[in-house]
């Protein structure tokens, strides 16, 4: 596990991801605590698609590709699953730092919903967004055999889901339905339908991973 963490969490990735979260919390002004989770849910998705796109590509840059190809398909699959999970958990923990940084703006609580409830809902929503867009970027990077292509496809999906058109067409089926929910009534969990669909899509992408590995071999 330590070896995989060292490979998929290099210093430069840790550096730019921390800078992104801190700068975002400084630039994005908020008035209410209810806005924190909504803002970070969308922003962390962008970071995830960039962060996870090179999960397999790093074998090329690290000049380990020939050795990696000698492993059985199942072993390579487990390694990649592990790396994606490590990166997503790291980004999820980093989103907590972003939440704390936003609290530095001393936002007010809009309504009667306890702050701890808002925080727990945020943790659930942002983890699914991170996992979905991280996996989406990784999948298309390896289908297209290009990191920029994988990020571009993921960014198009993100742009549509984060638009008024996407909200109007998809409603609660939208992965970002949480971001469009009424912040005065954030206890309405209808938005979780979109997150549930995202979980199913992540499982589907995980299932086609062996085919992607064979294609890249």
Protein backbone atom coordinates (compact mmCIF):
# COMPACT_ATOMS: atom_id res chain seq x y z
CA UNK A 1 0.00 0.00 0.00
CA UNK A 2 2.82 2.43 0.85
CA UNK A 3 4.36 1.78 -2.55
CA UNK A 4 1.10 2.59 -4.34
CA UNK A 5 0.61 5.76 -2.28
CA UNK A 6 4.13 6.89 -3.20
CA UNK A 7 3.45 6.32 -6.91
CA UNK A 8 -0.03 7.88 -7.22
CA UNK A 9 0.48 10.75 -4.75
CA UNK A 10 3.72 12.43 -5.87
CA UNK A 11 4.73 15.75 -4.30
CA UNK A 12 3.68 17.85 -7.30
CA UNK A 13 0.14 16.41 -7.20
CA UNK A 14 -0.19 17.04 -3.49
CA UNK A 15 1.16 20.56 -3.99
CA UNK A 16 -1.16 21.71 -6.75
CA UNK A 17 -4.22 20.05 -5.22
CA UNK A 18 -3.73 21.81 -1.88
CA UNK A 19 -3.16 25.13 -3.64
CA UNK A 20 -6.34 24.60 -5.68
CA UNK A 21 -8.50 23.98 -2.62
CA UNK A 22 -7.08 26.86 -0.59
CA UNK A 23 -7.25 29.35 -3.46
CA UNK A 24 -10.79 28.29 -4.33
CA UNK A 25 -11.94 28.87 -0.75
CA UNK A 26 -10.35 32.33 -0.83
CA UNK A 27 -11.71 33.38 -4.23
CA UNK A 28 -15.24 31.96 -3.91
CA UNK A 29 -17.13 34.22 -1.58
CA UNK A 30 -20.06 32.80 0.42
CA UNK A 31 -22.58 34.17 2.88
CA UNK A 32 -24.09 30.99 4.31
CA UNK A 33 -22.74 27.65 5.52
CA UNK A 34 -25.27 25.96 3.24
CA UNK A 35 -23.28 27.18 0.22
CA UNK A 36 -20.02 25.49 1.20
CA UNK A 37 -20.94 21.91 0.30
CA UNK A 38 -22.62 22.98 -2.94
CA UNK A 39 -19.56 24.96 -4.06
CA UNK A 40 -17.01 22.29 -3.19
CA UNK A 41 -19.06 19.47 -4.70
CA UNK A 42 -18.68 21.02 -8.15
CA UNK A 43 -15.10 22.25 -7.72
CA UNK A 44 -13.68 18.98 -6.37
CA UNK A 45 -15.10 17.17 -9.41
CA UNK A 46 -12.84 19.27 -11.65
CA UNK A 47 -9.82 18.53 -9.49
CA UNK A 48 -10.65 14.81 -9.52
CA UNK A 49 -10.77 14.57 -13.31
CA UNK A 50 -7.31 16.17 -13.60
CA UNK A 51 -5.88 14.28 -10.64
CA UNK A 52 -6.95 10.78 -11.72
CA UNK A 53 -6.50 11.03 -15.47
CA UNK A 54 -2.92 9.74 -15.44
CA UNK A 55 -3.50 6.78 -13.11
CA UNK A 56 -2.33 4.37 -15.81
CA UNK A 57 -0.28 6.86 -17.81
CA UNK A 58 2.14 7.25 -14.90
CA UNK A 59 3.47 3.78 -15.72
CA UNK A 60 4.83 5.28 -18.95
CA UNK A 61 6.33 8.37 -17.34
CA UNK A 62 7.85 6.26 -14.58
CA UNK A 63 9.31 3.88 -17.18
CA UNK A 64 7.60 0.93 -15.50
CA UNK A 65 5.29 0.01 -18.39
CA UNK A 66 7.22 -3.06 -19.57
CA UNK A 67 7.27 -4.50 -16.06
CA UNK A 68 3.62 -3.59 -15.46
CA UNK A 69 2.58 -5.47 -18.62
CA UNK A 70 4.19 -8.64 -17.26
CA UNK A 71 1.61 -8.79 -14.46
CA UNK A 72 -1.56 -10.86 -15.03
CA UNK A 73 -4.66 -8.87 -15.99
CA UNK A 74 -6.21 -9.45 -12.54
CA UNK A 75 -3.11 -8.12 -10.78
CA UNK A 76 -3.00 -5.02 -12.96
CA UNK A 77 -6.70 -4.46 -12.37
CA UNK A 78 -6.28 -4.65 -8.59
CA UNK A 79 -3.36 -2.22 -8.70
CA UNK A 80 -5.37 0.32 -10.69
CA UNK A 81 -8.44 -0.07 -8.47
CA UNK A 82 -6.22 0.55 -5.47
CA UNK A 83 -4.63 3.64 -6.98
CA UNK A 84 -7.94 5.19 -7.95
CA UNK A 85 -9.29 4.54 -4.46
CA UNK A 86 -6.19 6.07 -2.83
CA UNK A 87 -6.45 9.20 -4.97
CA UNK A 88 -10.19 9.60 -4.38
CA UNK A 89 -9.83 9.19 -0.61
CA UNK A 90 -7.01 11.74 -0.63
CA UNK A 91 -9.17 14.25 -2.54
CA UNK A 92 -12.09 13.53 -0.23
CA UNK A 93 -9.95 14.31 2.82
CA UNK A 94 -8.63 17.40 1.04
CA UNK A 95 -12.20 18.59 0.52
CA UNK A 96 -12.54 18.67 4.31
CA UNK A 97 -9.63 21.13 4.38
CA UNK A 98 -11.53 23.21 1.83
CA UNK A 99 -14.63 23.13 4.03
CA UNK A 100 -12.62 24.34 7.02
CA UNK A 101 -11.08 27.13 4.91
CA UNK A 102 -14.56 28.28 3.87
CA UNK A 103 -15.59 28.41 7.53
CA UNK A 104 -12.85 31.03 7.88
CA UNK A 105 -15.20 33.41 6.06
CA UNK A 106 -17.54 33.08 9.06
CA UNK A 107 -20.67 32.30 7.07
CA UNK A 108 -24.09 32.26 8.73
CA UNK A 109 -26.31 29.21 8.96
CA UNK A 110 -29.34 29.71 6.76
CA UNK A 111 -32.30 28.01 8.38
CA UNK A 112 -32.54 25.60 11.29
CA UNK A 113 -30.49 22.73 9.90
CA UNK A 114 -27.56 21.95 12.24
CA UNK A 115 -24.10 22.65 10.87
CA UNK A 116 -22.97 19.08 11.54
CA UNK A 117 -25.80 17.76 9.34
CA UNK A 118 -24.73 20.05 6.49
CA UNK A 119 -21.16 18.81 6.87
CA UNK A 120 -22.12 15.12 6.82
CA UNK A 121 -24.33 15.58 3.75
CA UNK A 122 -21.44 17.37 2.06
CA UNK A 123 -19.07 14.48 2.82
CA UNK A 124 -21.44 12.02 1.16
CA UNK A 125 -22.14 14.18 -1.91
CA UNK A 126 -18.56 15.23 -2.61
CA UNK A 127 -17.13 11.71 -2.27
CA UNK A 128 -19.46 10.41 -4.98
CA UNK A 129 -18.66 13.35 -7.27
CA UNK A 130 -14.93 12.83 -6.80
CA UNK A 131 -15.17 9.12 -7.47
CA UNK A 132 -17.39 9.54 -10.54
CA UNK A 133 -15.35 12.22 -12.29
CA UNK A 134 -12.04 10.63 -11.30
CA UNK A 135 -13.16 7.32 -12.76
CA UNK A 136 -14.68 8.99 -15.83
CA UNK A 137 -11.45 10.84 -16.61
CA UNK A 138 -9.37 7.71 -16.04
CA UNK A 139 -11.62 5.62 -18.30
CA UNK A 140 -11.66 8.01 -21.25
CA UNK A 141 -7.96 8.77 -20.90
CA UNK A 142 -7.23 5.11 -21.50
CA UNK A 143 -9.85 4.64 -24.20
CA UNK A 144 -8.42 7.63 -26.09
CA UNK A 145 -4.84 6.89 -24.97
CA UNK A 146 -4.41 10.56 -24.09
CA UNK A 147 -4.77 12.36 -20.75
CA UNK A 148 -5.94 15.62 -22.30
CA UNK A 149 -8.66 13.80 -24.24
CA UNK A 150 -9.85 12.08 -21.06
CA UNK A 151 -9.96 15.38 -19.18
CA UNK A 152 -11.71 17.10 -22.11
CA UNK A 153 -14.50 14.48 -22.28
CA UNK A 154 -14.96 14.65 -18.50
CA UNK A 155 -15.02 18.46 -18.63
CA UNK A 156 -17.79 18.36 -21.24
CA UNK A 157 -19.86 16.08 -18.99
CA UNK A 158 -19.11 18.38 -16.03
CA UNK A 159 -20.08 21.48 -18.01
CA UNK A 160 -23.39 19.98 -19.09
CA UNK A 161 -24.24 18.64 -15.63
CA UNK A 162 -23.35 21.99 -14.05
CA UNK A 163 -25.47 24.04 -16.45
CA UNK A 164 -29.08 25.20 -16.30
CA UNK A 165 -29.76 23.04 -19.37
CA UNK A 166 -28.44 19.97 -17.56
CA UNK A 167 -30.46 20.82 -14.48
CA UNK A 168 -33.60 21.32 -16.55
CA UNK A 169 -33.22 18.10 -18.57
CA UNK A 170 -31.96 15.79 -15.83
CA UNK A 171 -33.51 17.20 -12.66
CA UNK A 172 -32.75 14.94 -9.71
CA UNK A 173 -31.02 12.48 -12.06
CA UNK A 174 -28.21 15.00 -12.43
CA UNK A 175 -25.04 14.20 -10.49
CA UNK A 176 -24.99 17.89 -9.52
CA UNK A 177 -28.64 17.99 -8.45
CA UNK A 178 -27.18 18.64 -4.98
CA UNK A 179 -25.66 21.88 -6.29
CA UNK A 180 -29.03 22.99 -7.68
CA UNK A 181 -31.09 22.10 -4.64
CA UNK A 182 -32.78 24.76 -2.53
CA UNK A 183 -30.18 25.69 0.07
CA UNK A 184 -32.97 26.73 2.41
CA UNK A 185 -34.31 23.16 2.36
CA UNK A 186 -31.15 21.08 1.99
CA UNK A 187 -32.76 18.28 4.02
CA UNK A 188 -34.67 17.29 0.87
CA UNK A 189 -32.62 14.27 -0.31
CA UNK A 190 -34.18 14.04 -3.77
CA UNK A 191 -30.81 15.05 -5.21
CA UNK A 192 -29.36 11.70 -4.09
CA UNK A 193 -30.98 10.04 -7.11
CA UNK A 194 -28.31 11.63 -9.31
CA UNK A 195 -25.57 10.44 -6.96
CA UNK A 196 -27.04 6.93 -7.01
CA UNK A 197 -26.94 6.88 -10.81
CA UNK A 198 -23.33 8.08 -10.63
CA UNK A 199 -22.46 5.16 -8.34
CA UNK A 200 -23.94 2.70 -10.85
CA UNK A 201 -21.90 4.31 -13.65
CA UNK A 202 -18.73 4.04 -11.56
CA UNK A 203 -19.42 0.31 -11.10
CA UNK A 204 -19.95 -0.03 -14.85
CA UNK A 205 -16.65 1.74 -15.60
CA UNK A 206 -14.90 -0.48 -13.06
CA UNK A 207 -16.28 -3.57 -14.81
CA UNK A 208 -14.89 -2.55 -18.21
CA UNK A 209 -11.43 -1.88 -16.77
CA UNK A 210 -10.05 -5.32 -17.83
CA UNK A 211 -11.01 -4.56 -21.46
CA UNK A 212 -9.24 -1.21 -21.25
CA UNK A 213 -6.12 -2.87 -19.85
CA UNK A 214 -6.08 -5.37 -22.72
CA UNK A 215 -6.45 -2.54 -25.21
CA UNK A 216 -3.51 -0.66 -23.70
CA UNK A 217 -1.27 -3.77 -23.53
